[in-house]
PDB file of C-alpha atoms in Angstrom:
ATOM      1  CA  ALA N  16       1.831  11.220 -13.967  1.00  0.00           C
ATOM      2  CA  GLN N  17       3.771  10.135 -10.518  1.00  0.00           C
ATOM      3  CA  SER N  18       5.614   7.154 -10.759  1.00  0.00           C
ATOM      4  CA  VAL N  19       7.735   4.679  -8.539  1.00  0.00           C
ATOM      5  CA  THR N  20      11.048   2.787  -9.556  1.00  0.00           C
ATOM      6  CA  GLN N  21      12.494  -0.001  -7.586  1.00  0.00           C
ATOM      7  CA  PRO N  22      15.370  -1.303  -9.486  1.00  0.00           C
ATOM      8  CA  ASP N  23      15.743  -4.376  -7.541  1.00  0.00           C
ATOM      9  CA  ILE N  24      13.395  -7.306  -7.616  1.00  0.00           C
ATOM     10  CA  HIS N  25      15.447  -9.457  -5.017  1.00  0.00           C
ATOM     11  CA  ILE N  26      18.537  -8.580  -2.653  1.00  0.00           C
ATOM     12  CA  THR N  27      20.143 -11.280  -0.530  1.00  0.00           C
ATOM     13  CA  VAL N  28      22.054  -9.764   2.671  1.00  0.00           C
ATOM     14  CA  SER N  29      23.793 -11.967   5.320  1.00  0.00           C
ATOM     15  CA  GLU N  30      22.571 -11.468   8.661  1.00  0.00           C
ATOM     16  CA  GLY N  31      24.427  -8.481  10.605  1.00  0.00           C
ATOM     17  CA  ALA N  32      25.480  -6.983   7.609  1.00  0.00           C
ATOM     18  CA  SER N  33      24.013  -3.570   6.352  1.00  0.00           C
ATOM     19  CA  LEU N  34      20.849  -3.027   3.824  1.00  0.00           C
ATOM     20  CA  GLU N  35      20.161  -0.474   1.456  1.00  0.00           C
ATOM     21  CA  LEU N  36      16.999  -0.703  -1.033  1.00  0.00           C
ATOM     22  CA  ARG N  37      16.663   1.878  -3.696  1.00  0.00           C
ATOM     23  CA  CYS N  38      13.656   3.813  -4.347  1.00  0.00           C
ATOM     24  CA  ASN N  39      13.475   6.424  -7.161  1.00  0.00           C
ATOM     25  CA  TYR N  40      10.341   8.675  -7.904  1.00  0.00           C
ATOM     26  CA  SER N  41       8.964  10.760 -10.579  1.00  0.00           C
ATOM     27  CA  TYR N  42       6.893  13.385  -9.738  1.00  0.00           C
ATOM     28  CA  GLY N  43       6.930  17.488 -10.184  1.00  0.00           C
ATOM     29  CA  ALA N  44       6.663  18.722  -6.827  1.00  0.00           C
ATOM     30  CA  THR N  45       7.740  17.702  -3.299  1.00  0.00           C
ATOM     31  CA  PRO N  46       6.102  14.317  -2.741  1.00  0.00           C
ATOM     32  CA  TYR N  47       5.120  12.433   0.050  1.00  0.00           C
ATOM     33  CA  LEU N  48       7.330   9.383   0.444  1.00  0.00           C
ATOM     34  CA  PHE N  49       6.531   6.287   2.232  1.00  0.00           C
ATOM     35  CA  TRP N  50       8.136   2.630   2.837  1.00  0.00           C
ATOM     36  CA  TYR N  51       6.040  -0.146   3.794  1.00  0.00           C
ATOM     37  CA  VAL N  52       7.002  -3.572   4.646  1.00  0.00           C
ATOM     38  CA  GLN N  53       5.035  -7.029   3.904  1.00  0.00           C
ATOM     39  CA  SER N  54       5.849 -10.306   5.363  1.00  0.00           C
ATOM     40  CA  PRO N  55       4.697 -13.318   3.761  1.00  0.00           C
ATOM     41  CA  GLY N  56       0.849 -13.404   3.453  1.00  0.00           C
ATOM     42  CA  GLN N  57       0.257 -10.342   5.465  1.00  0.00           C
ATOM     43  CA  GLY N  58      -0.463  -6.793   4.748  1.00  0.00           C
ATOM     44  CA  LEU N  59       1.347  -3.592   4.269  1.00  0.00           C
ATOM     45  CA  GLN N  60       2.910  -2.307   7.657  1.00  0.00           C
ATOM     46  CA  LEU N  61       3.778   1.125   7.301  1.00  0.00           C
ATOM     47  CA  LEU N  62       8.214   1.396   8.163  1.00  0.00           C
ATOM     48  CA  LEU N  63       8.313   5.448   7.732  1.00  0.00           C
ATOM     49  CA  LYS N  64       7.195   8.337   5.946  1.00  0.00           C
ATOM     50  CA  TYR N  65       8.949  11.663   4.766  1.00  0.00           C
ATOM     51  CA  PHE N  66       6.414  14.714   4.695  1.00  0.00           C
ATOM     52  CA  SER N  67       8.909  17.802   5.006  1.00  0.00           C
ATOM     53  CA  GLY N  68      11.715  18.991   7.282  1.00  0.00           C
ATOM     54  CA  ASP N  69      14.660  16.895   8.142  1.00  0.00           C
ATOM     55  CA  THR N  70      15.612  14.543   4.974  1.00  0.00           C
ATOM     56  CA  LEU N  71      16.743  11.670   6.913  1.00  0.00           C
ATOM     57  CA  VAL N  72      13.806   9.970   8.704  1.00  0.00           C
ATOM     58  CA  GLN N  73      13.904   7.399  10.741  1.00  0.00           C
ATOM     59  CA  GLY N  74      11.385   4.627  11.190  1.00  0.00           C
ATOM     60  CA  ILE N  75      10.378   1.510  13.133  1.00  0.00           C
ATOM     61  CA  LYS N  76      12.633  -1.549  13.581  1.00  0.00           C
ATOM     62  CA  GLY N  77      15.786   0.476  13.499  1.00  0.00           C
ATOM     63  CA  PHE N  78      15.048   1.401   9.638  1.00  0.00           C
ATOM     64  CA  GLU N  79      15.617   5.011   8.211  1.00  0.00           C
ATOM     65  CA  ALA N  80      15.587   6.460   4.774  1.00  0.00           C
ATOM     66  CA  GLU N  81      17.129   9.601   3.405  1.00  0.00           C
ATOM     67  CA  PHE N  82      15.432  11.719   0.950  1.00  0.00           C
ATOM     68  CA  LYS N  83      17.562  13.393  -2.205  1.00  0.00           C
ATOM     69  CA  ARG N  84      15.653  15.552  -4.244  1.00  0.00           C
ATOM     70  CA  SER N  85      18.683  16.217  -6.421  1.00  0.00           C
ATOM     71  CA  GLN N  86      18.390  12.349  -7.191  1.00  0.00           C
ATOM     72  CA  SER N  87      14.822  11.986  -6.836  1.00  0.00           C
ATOM     73  CA  SER N  88      15.257   9.068  -4.728  1.00  0.00           C
ATOM     74  CA  PHE N  89      14.186   7.939  -1.177  1.00  0.00           C
ATOM     75  CA  ASN N  90      16.811   4.896  -0.261  1.00  0.00           C
ATOM     76  CA  LEU N  91      15.648   2.626   2.641  1.00  0.00           C
ATOM     77  CA  ARG N  92      18.739   1.618   5.114  1.00  0.00           C
ATOM     78  CA  LYS N  93      19.621  -0.566   8.088  1.00  0.00           C
ATOM     79  CA  PRO N  94      22.756  -0.630   9.460  1.00  0.00           C
ATOM     80  CA  SER N  95      22.213  -4.561  10.765  1.00  0.00           C
ATOM     81  CA  VAL N  96      19.817  -6.817   9.290  1.00  0.00           C
ATOM     82  CA  HIS N  97      18.086  -9.430  11.284  1.00  0.00           C
ATOM     83  CA  TRP N  98      16.810 -12.877   9.831  1.00  0.00           C
ATOM     84  CA  SER N  99      13.106 -11.415  10.851  1.00  0.00           C
ATOM     85  CA  ASP N 100      13.724  -8.704   8.499  1.00  0.00           C
ATOM     86  CA  ALA N 101      13.251 -10.770   5.394  1.00  0.00           C
ATOM     87  CA  ALA N 102      10.142  -9.849   3.531  1.00  0.00           C
ATOM     88  CA  GLU N 103       8.993  -7.588   0.606  1.00  0.00           C
ATOM     89  CA  TYR N 104       9.896  -3.928   0.607  1.00  0.00           C
ATOM     90  CA  PHE N 105       7.499  -1.400  -1.156  1.00  0.00           C
ATOM     91  CA  CYS N 106       8.375   2.324  -1.832  1.00  0.00           C
ATOM     92  CA  ALA N 107       5.447   4.731  -2.499  1.00  0.00           C
ATOM     93  CA  VAL N 108       4.434   8.178  -3.280  1.00  0.00           C
ATOM     94  CA  ARG N 109       1.457  10.388  -3.123  1.00  0.00           C
ATOM     95  CA  ASN N 110       0.635  13.895  -4.183  1.00  0.00           C
ATOM     96  CA  THR N 111       0.505  16.350  -1.301  1.00  0.00           C
ATOM     97  CA  GLY N 112      -3.277  17.186  -1.907  1.00  0.00           C
ATOM     98  CA  PHE N 113      -4.549  13.599  -2.696  1.00  0.00           C
ATOM     99  CA  GLN N 114      -4.820  10.518  -0.947  1.00  0.00           C
ATOM    100  CA  LYS N 115      -3.835   8.045  -3.377  1.00  0.00           C
ATOM    101  CA  LEU N 116      -0.690   6.251  -3.004  1.00  0.00           C
ATOM    102  CA  VAL N 117       1.181   5.113  -6.328  1.00  0.00           C
ATOM    103  CA  PHE N 118       3.637   1.951  -5.184  1.00  0.00           C
ATOM    104  CA  GLY N 119       6.709   0.329  -6.927  1.00  0.00           C
ATOM    105  CA  THR N 120       6.733  -3.106  -7.793  1.00  0.00           C
ATOM    106  CA  GLY N 121       8.883  -4.168  -4.613  1.00  0.00           C
ATOM    107  CA  THR N 122      11.817  -5.545  -3.704  1.00  0.00           C
ATOM    108  CA  ARG N 123      12.380  -8.498  -1.656  1.00  0.00           C
ATOM    109  CA  LEU N 124      14.998  -9.197   0.863  1.00  0.00           C
ATOM    110  CA  LEU N 125      16.363 -12.539   1.630  1.00  0.00           C
ATOM    111  CA  VAL N 126      18.548 -12.646   4.495  1.00  0.00           C
ATOM    112  CA  SER N 127      21.170 -15.299   4.744  1.00  0.00           C
ATOM    113  CA  PRO N 128      22.528 -16.748   8.136  1.00  0.00           C
TER     114      PRO N 128
ATOM    115  CA  ASP U   5      -4.235   1.495  16.924  1.00  0.00           C
ATOM    116  CA  VAL U   6      -5.996   1.833  13.509  1.00  0.00           C
ATOM    117  CA  LYS U   7      -7.527  -1.572  12.390  1.00  0.00           C
ATOM    118  CA  VAL U   8      -8.639  -2.637   8.854  1.00  0.00           C
ATOM    119  CA  THR U   9     -10.443  -5.662   8.772  1.00  0.00           C
ATOM    120  CA  GLN U  10     -11.006  -7.796   5.671  1.00  0.00           C
ATOM    121  CA  SER U  11     -13.211 -10.591   6.950  1.00  0.00           C
ATOM    122  CA  SER U  12     -12.143 -13.279   4.175  1.00  0.00           C
ATOM    123  CA  ARG U  13      -8.621 -14.170   4.236  1.00  0.00           C
ATOM    124  CA  TYR U  14      -8.843 -16.995   1.753  1.00  0.00           C
ATOM    125  CA  LEU U  15     -11.431 -17.152  -0.682  1.00  0.00           C
ATOM    126  CA  VAL U  16     -11.967 -20.132  -3.774  1.00  0.00           C
ATOM    127  CA  LYS U  17     -14.474 -19.301  -6.228  1.00  0.00           C
ATOM    128  CA  ARG U  18     -15.845 -20.300  -9.629  1.00  0.00           C
ATOM    129  CA  THR U  19     -15.738 -18.221 -12.922  1.00  0.00           C
ATOM    130  CA  GLY U  20     -18.807 -16.200 -13.349  1.00  0.00           C
ATOM    131  CA  GLU U  21     -19.723 -15.839  -9.648  1.00  0.00           C
ATOM    132  CA  LYS U  22     -20.298 -13.077  -7.900  1.00  0.00           C
ATOM    133  CA  VAL U  23     -17.826 -12.040  -5.284  1.00  0.00           C
ATOM    134  CA  PHE U  24     -18.280  -9.740  -2.104  1.00  0.00           C
ATOM    135  CA  LEU U  25     -14.782  -8.653  -0.712  1.00  0.00           C
ATOM    136  CA  GLU U  26     -15.814  -6.909   2.426  1.00  0.00           C
ATOM    137  CA  CYS U  27     -13.644  -4.512   4.392  1.00  0.00           C
ATOM    138  CA  VAL U  28     -14.196  -2.474   7.833  1.00  0.00           C
ATOM    139  CA  GLN U  29     -12.003   0.271   9.381  1.00  0.00           C
ATOM    140  CA  ASP U  30     -12.478   1.261  12.928  1.00  0.00           C
ATOM    141  CA  MET U  31     -10.911   4.705  13.083  1.00  0.00           C
ATOM    142  CA  ASP U  32     -13.669   6.567  11.532  1.00  0.00           C
ATOM    143  CA  HIS U  33     -11.589   7.430   8.495  1.00  0.00           C
ATOM    144  CA  GLU U  34     -12.875   9.416   5.333  1.00  0.00           C
ATOM    145  CA  ASN U  35     -11.022   7.763   2.594  1.00  0.00           C
ATOM    146  CA  MET U  36     -10.964   4.078   1.843  1.00  0.00           C
ATOM    147  CA  PHE U  37      -9.369   1.912  -1.033  1.00  0.00           C
ATOM    148  CA  TRP U  38      -9.013  -1.497  -2.578  1.00  0.00           C
ATOM    149  CA  TYR U  39      -5.876  -2.383  -4.342  1.00  0.00           C
ATOM    150  CA  ARG U  40      -4.829  -5.257  -6.114  1.00  0.00           C
ATOM    151  CA  GLN U  41      -1.133  -6.946  -5.626  1.00  0.00           C
ATOM    152  CA  ASP U  42       0.357  -9.183  -8.102  1.00  0.00           C
ATOM    153  CA  PRO U  43       3.672 -10.427  -8.231  1.00  0.00           C
ATOM    154  CA  GLY U  44       6.120  -8.075 -10.264  1.00  0.00           C
ATOM    155  CA  LEU U  45       3.549  -5.720 -10.559  1.00  0.00           C
ATOM    156  CA  GLY U  46       3.402  -4.345  -7.027  1.00  0.00           C
ATOM    157  CA  LEU U  47      -0.210  -2.764  -5.864  1.00  0.00           C
ATOM    158  CA  ARG U  48      -2.389  -1.178  -8.073  1.00  0.00           C
ATOM    159  CA  LEU U  49      -5.345   1.035  -7.293  1.00  0.00           C
ATOM    160  CA  ILE U  50      -8.840  -0.238  -8.034  1.00  0.00           C
ATOM    161  CA  TYR U  51     -11.240   2.101  -6.576  1.00  0.00           C
ATOM    162  CA  PHE U  52     -11.277   4.388  -3.734  1.00  0.00           C
ATOM    163  CA  SER U  53     -13.960   6.522  -1.857  1.00  0.00           C
ATOM    164  CA  TYR U  54     -13.531   9.596  -0.033  1.00  0.00           C
ATOM    165  CA  ASP U  55     -16.902   9.413   1.691  1.00  0.00           C
ATOM    166  CA  VAL U  56     -20.314   7.678   1.967  1.00  0.00           C
ATOM    167  CA  LYS U  57     -21.882   6.791  -1.042  1.00  0.00           C
ATOM    168  CA  MET U  58     -18.922   8.337  -3.189  1.00  0.00           C
ATOM    169  CA  LYS U  59     -16.451   6.266  -5.371  1.00  0.00           C
ATOM    170  CA  GLU U  60     -13.786   6.864  -7.697  1.00  0.00           C
ATOM    171  CA  LYS U  61     -12.099   4.747 -10.321  1.00  0.00           C
ATOM    172  CA  GLY U  62      -8.322   3.944  -9.942  1.00  0.00           C
ATOM    173  CA  ASP U  63      -6.025   2.761 -12.498  1.00  0.00           C
ATOM    174  CA  ILE U  64      -7.568  -0.978 -12.895  1.00  0.00           C
ATOM    175  CA  PRO U  65     -11.186  -0.587 -12.333  1.00  0.00           C
ATOM    176  CA  GLU U  66     -12.506  -3.021 -15.254  1.00  0.00           C
ATOM    177  CA  GLY U  67     -14.379  -5.781 -13.964  1.00  0.00           C
ATOM    178  CA  TYR U  68     -14.973  -4.539 -10.797  1.00  0.00           C
ATOM    179  CA  SER U  69     -17.290  -2.265  -8.726  1.00  0.00           C
ATOM    180  CA  VAL U  70     -17.550  -0.954  -5.205  1.00  0.00           C
ATOM    181  CA  SER U  71     -20.190  -0.178  -2.561  1.00  0.00           C
ATOM    182  CA  ARG U  72     -19.858   2.263   0.559  1.00  0.00           C
ATOM    183  CA  GLU U  73     -23.118   2.596   2.217  1.00  0.00           C
ATOM    184  CA  LYS U  74     -21.635   3.070   5.710  1.00  0.00           C
ATOM    185  CA  LYS U  75     -18.390   5.024   6.410  1.00  0.00           C
ATOM    186  CA  GLU U  76     -16.668   2.068   8.126  1.00  0.00           C
ATOM    187  CA  ARG U  77     -17.183  -0.337   5.321  1.00  0.00           C
ATOM    188  CA  PHE U  78     -15.894  -0.299   1.840  1.00  0.00           C
ATOM    189  CA  SER U  79     -17.221  -3.662  -0.474  1.00  0.00           C
ATOM    190  CA  LEU U  80     -15.300  -4.710  -3.484  1.00  0.00           C
ATOM    191  CA  ILE U  81     -17.565  -6.580  -5.936  1.00  0.00           C
ATOM    192  CA  LEU U  82     -16.396  -8.702  -8.674  1.00  0.00           C
ATOM    193  CA  GLU U  83     -19.939  -9.237 -11.101  1.00  0.00           C
ATOM    194  CA  SER U  84     -18.530 -12.106 -12.534  1.00  0.00           C
ATOM    195  CA  ALA U  85     -15.362 -13.890 -11.518  1.00  0.00           C
ATOM    196  CA  SER U  86     -12.791 -14.394 -14.022  1.00  0.00           C
ATOM    197  CA  THR U  87      -9.395 -16.407 -13.517  1.00  0.00           C
ATOM    198  CA  ASN U  88      -7.546 -13.561 -14.519  1.00  0.00           C
ATOM    199  CA  GLN U  89      -8.947 -11.918 -11.315  1.00  0.00           C
ATOM    200  CA  THR U  90      -7.154 -14.226  -8.819  1.00  0.00           C
ATOM    201  CA  SER U  91      -5.108 -12.065  -7.126  1.00  0.00           C
ATOM    202  CA  MET U  92      -4.221 -10.691  -3.570  1.00  0.00           C
ATOM    203  CA  TYR U  93      -6.650  -7.636  -2.316  1.00  0.00           C
ATOM    204  CA  LEU U  94      -5.719  -5.452   0.120  1.00  0.00           C
ATOM    205  CA  CYS U  95      -8.248  -2.963   1.688  1.00  0.00           C
ATOM    206  CA  ALA U  96      -6.468   0.500   3.060  1.00  0.00           C
ATOM    207  CA  SER U  97      -7.909   3.523   4.876  1.00  0.00           C
ATOM    208  CA  SER U  98      -6.810   6.685   5.828  1.00  0.00           C
ATOM    209  CA  SER U  99      -8.370  10.292   7.187  1.00  0.00           C
ATOM    210  CA  THR U 100      -8.437  13.594   5.792  1.00  0.00           C
ATOM    211  CA  SER U 101      -7.993  15.252   8.623  1.00  0.00           C
ATOM    212  CA  GLY U 102      -5.478  18.481   7.823  1.00  0.00           C
ATOM    213  CA  LEU U 103      -5.279  16.728   4.043  1.00  0.00           C
ATOM    214  CA  GLY U 104      -5.270  20.273   1.654  1.00  0.00           C
ATOM    215  CA  SER U 105      -5.131  22.668   4.296  1.00  0.00           C
ATOM    216  CA  ASN U 106      -2.216  24.933   5.281  1.00  0.00           C
ATOM    217  CA  ILE U 107      -1.582  22.368   7.850  1.00  0.00           C
ATOM    218  CA  ASP U 108      -1.199  19.160   5.660  1.00  0.00           C
ATOM    219  CA  SER U 109      -0.316  16.620   7.854  1.00  0.00           C
ATOM    220  CA  GLY U 110       0.193  13.935   4.842  1.00  0.00           C
ATOM    221  CA  ASN U 111      -2.269  11.397   6.626  1.00  0.00           C
ATOM    222  CA  THR U 112      -0.656   7.722   6.559  1.00  0.00           C
ATOM    223  CA  ILE U 113      -2.972   4.928   5.024  1.00  0.00           C
ATOM    224  CA  TYR U 114      -3.184   1.747   6.764  1.00  0.00           C
ATOM    225  CA  PHE U 115      -3.739  -1.732   5.100  1.00  0.00           C
ATOM    226  CA  GLY U 116      -5.544  -4.737   5.951  1.00  0.00           C
ATOM    227  CA  GLU U 117      -3.811  -7.717   6.232  1.00  0.00           C
ATOM    228  CA  GLY U 118      -5.282  -9.010   2.481  1.00  0.00           C
ATOM    229  CA  SER U 119      -7.797 -11.371   0.928  1.00  0.00           C
ATOM    230  CA  TRP U 120      -6.402 -14.130  -1.241  1.00  0.00           C
ATOM    231  CA  LEU U 121      -9.093 -14.789  -4.007  1.00  0.00           C
ATOM    232  CA  THR U 122      -8.523 -17.521  -6.395  1.00  0.00           C
ATOM    233  CA  VAL U 123     -10.793 -17.723  -9.211  1.00  0.00           C
ATOM    234  CA  VAL U 124     -11.034 -21.630 -11.054  1.00  0.00           C
TER     235      VAL U 124
END
């Protein structure tokens, strides 16, 4: 069965510093991978997605993620964090032939001044 | 832009009540989903639907049912609410266009803003 692991429950980053959120997945074939962000009390907004091709994908709000098949990872990065990036971030995976998303447990990002 | 609307953002219900959570999408999507979100557990799929009047159980269907009488609307029903169903519920939708074909576009799933349900 598919699964997603986000090993960091909380991460605190200083404003202006770089950010990397970790995501590892378990799936036999090449999965479809997603990163979503959730601001407090809100629904989920898609940041970026990987289906195939270039393993470095660009998303909204200055985020990017890199798919590494050998490490079964899809880590999210941002070179300079802004206070408005404080939110919860979810990594998700799904089969190529099905629509169901399997989510990680999320990483809460705190941004310090 | 795709819009998934959950009509009730905040509800407080009593134990044993029947609860309806409504979700409407405006993009003619075939697929609709109900997820439940709890701290430390992420999002878990309750039910999903690939077409009108069709439904499939997700990972945690116990205590829930769903209804999809029209393509744009997907309702989650708690037949007899219990305190352990206090949670945030998220509705989502997606298109099947291209899915499974040689040109599988891997369609994105779009979420509503969530419904906070408290059962007392």
